[in-house]
mmCIF file of C-alpha atoms in Angstrom:
data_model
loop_
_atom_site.group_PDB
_atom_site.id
_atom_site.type_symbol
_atom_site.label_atom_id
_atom_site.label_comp_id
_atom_site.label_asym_id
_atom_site.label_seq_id
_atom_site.Cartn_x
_atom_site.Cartn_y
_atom_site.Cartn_z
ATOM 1 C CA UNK A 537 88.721 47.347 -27.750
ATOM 2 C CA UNK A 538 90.971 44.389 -27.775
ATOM 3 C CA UNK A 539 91.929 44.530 -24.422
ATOM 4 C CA UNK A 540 88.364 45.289 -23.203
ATOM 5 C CA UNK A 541 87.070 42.174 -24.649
ATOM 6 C CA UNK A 542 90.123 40.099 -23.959
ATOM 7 C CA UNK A 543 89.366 41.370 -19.944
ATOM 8 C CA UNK A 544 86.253 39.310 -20.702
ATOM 9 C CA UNK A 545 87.709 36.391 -21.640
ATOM 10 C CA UNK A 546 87.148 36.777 -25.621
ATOM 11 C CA UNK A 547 90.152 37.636 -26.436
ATOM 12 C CA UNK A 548 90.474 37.539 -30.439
ATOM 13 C CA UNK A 549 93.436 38.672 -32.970
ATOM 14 C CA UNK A 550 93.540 42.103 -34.702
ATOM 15 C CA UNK A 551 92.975 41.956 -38.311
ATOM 16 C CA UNK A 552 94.675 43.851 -40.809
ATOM 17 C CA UNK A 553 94.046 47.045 -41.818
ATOM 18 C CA UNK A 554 91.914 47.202 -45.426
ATOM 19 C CA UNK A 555 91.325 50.005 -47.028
ATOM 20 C CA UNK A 556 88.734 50.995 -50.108
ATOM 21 C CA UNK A 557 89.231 53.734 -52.714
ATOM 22 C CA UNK A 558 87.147 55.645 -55.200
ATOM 23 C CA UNK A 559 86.631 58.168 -57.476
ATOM 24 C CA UNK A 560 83.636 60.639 -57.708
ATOM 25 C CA UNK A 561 82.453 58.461 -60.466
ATOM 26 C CA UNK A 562 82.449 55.688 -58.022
ATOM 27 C CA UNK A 563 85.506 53.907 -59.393
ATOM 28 C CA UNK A 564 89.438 54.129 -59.223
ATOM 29 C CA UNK A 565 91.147 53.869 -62.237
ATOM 30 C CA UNK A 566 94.968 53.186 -61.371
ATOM 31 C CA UNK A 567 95.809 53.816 -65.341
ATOM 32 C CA UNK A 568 94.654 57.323 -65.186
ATOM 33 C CA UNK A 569 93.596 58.543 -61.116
ATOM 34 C CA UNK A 570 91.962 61.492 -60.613
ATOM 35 C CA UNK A 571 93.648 64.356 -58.241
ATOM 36 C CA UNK A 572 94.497 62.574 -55.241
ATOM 37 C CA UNK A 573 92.611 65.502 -53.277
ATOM 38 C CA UNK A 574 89.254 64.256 -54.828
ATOM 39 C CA UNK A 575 90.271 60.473 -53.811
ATOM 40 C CA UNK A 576 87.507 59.062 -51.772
ATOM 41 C CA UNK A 577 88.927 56.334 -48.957
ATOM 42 C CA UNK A 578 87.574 54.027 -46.247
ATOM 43 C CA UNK A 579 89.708 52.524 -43.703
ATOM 44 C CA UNK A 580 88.773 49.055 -42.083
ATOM 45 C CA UNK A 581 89.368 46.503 -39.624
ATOM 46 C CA UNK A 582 87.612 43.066 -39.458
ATOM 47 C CA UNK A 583 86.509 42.745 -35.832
ATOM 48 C CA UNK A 584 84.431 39.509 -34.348
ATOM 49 C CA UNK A 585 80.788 39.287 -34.505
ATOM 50 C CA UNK A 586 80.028 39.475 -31.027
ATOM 51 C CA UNK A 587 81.108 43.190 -30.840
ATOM 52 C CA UNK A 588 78.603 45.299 -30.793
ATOM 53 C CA UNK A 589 78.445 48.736 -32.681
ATOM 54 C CA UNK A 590 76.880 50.182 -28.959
ATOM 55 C CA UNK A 591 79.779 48.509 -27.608
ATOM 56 C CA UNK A 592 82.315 49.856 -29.872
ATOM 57 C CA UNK A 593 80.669 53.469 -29.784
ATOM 58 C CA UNK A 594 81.050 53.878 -25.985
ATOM 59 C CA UNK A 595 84.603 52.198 -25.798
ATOM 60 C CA UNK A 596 85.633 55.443 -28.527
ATOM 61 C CA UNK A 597 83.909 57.875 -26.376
ATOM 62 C CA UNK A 598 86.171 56.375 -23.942
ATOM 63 C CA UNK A 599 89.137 56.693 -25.485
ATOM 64 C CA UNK A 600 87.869 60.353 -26.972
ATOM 65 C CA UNK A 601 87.675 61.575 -23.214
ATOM 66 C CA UNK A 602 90.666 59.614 -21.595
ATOM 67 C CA UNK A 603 92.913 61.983 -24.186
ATOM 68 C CA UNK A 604 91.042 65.065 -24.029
ATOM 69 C CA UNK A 605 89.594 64.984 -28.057
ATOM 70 C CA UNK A 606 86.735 66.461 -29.196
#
């Protein structure tokens, strides 16, 4: 994604990674965690507001193709 938008002369600097946990009662407790097989996670990155979620979609079906994934 970087490099697509940098090709367009917006080039912009990739954020850290941040990351959100929870429980199943919508809250982790470091003091007493449940099972970390019933952990509940979401990874982000920060990305400029002129990308576009339609952008971002077909760059990852891209990507998903160019390596074969499903």
């Amino acid at each position: 994604m970087k490099f697509h938008y940098k090709e367009q002369v917006k080039d912009f600097k990739v954020n850290a990674l941040e990351g959100l946990w929870w429980g199943d009662n919508g809250v982790f407790d470091l003091n007493n965690p449940d099972p970390k097989e019933d952990w509940r996670w979401k990874s982000m990155i920060r990305v400029p507001d002129y990308v576009e979620d339609e952008d971002l979609q077909e760059l990852m079906a891209e990507q998903i193709e160019k390596r074969g994934e499903k």
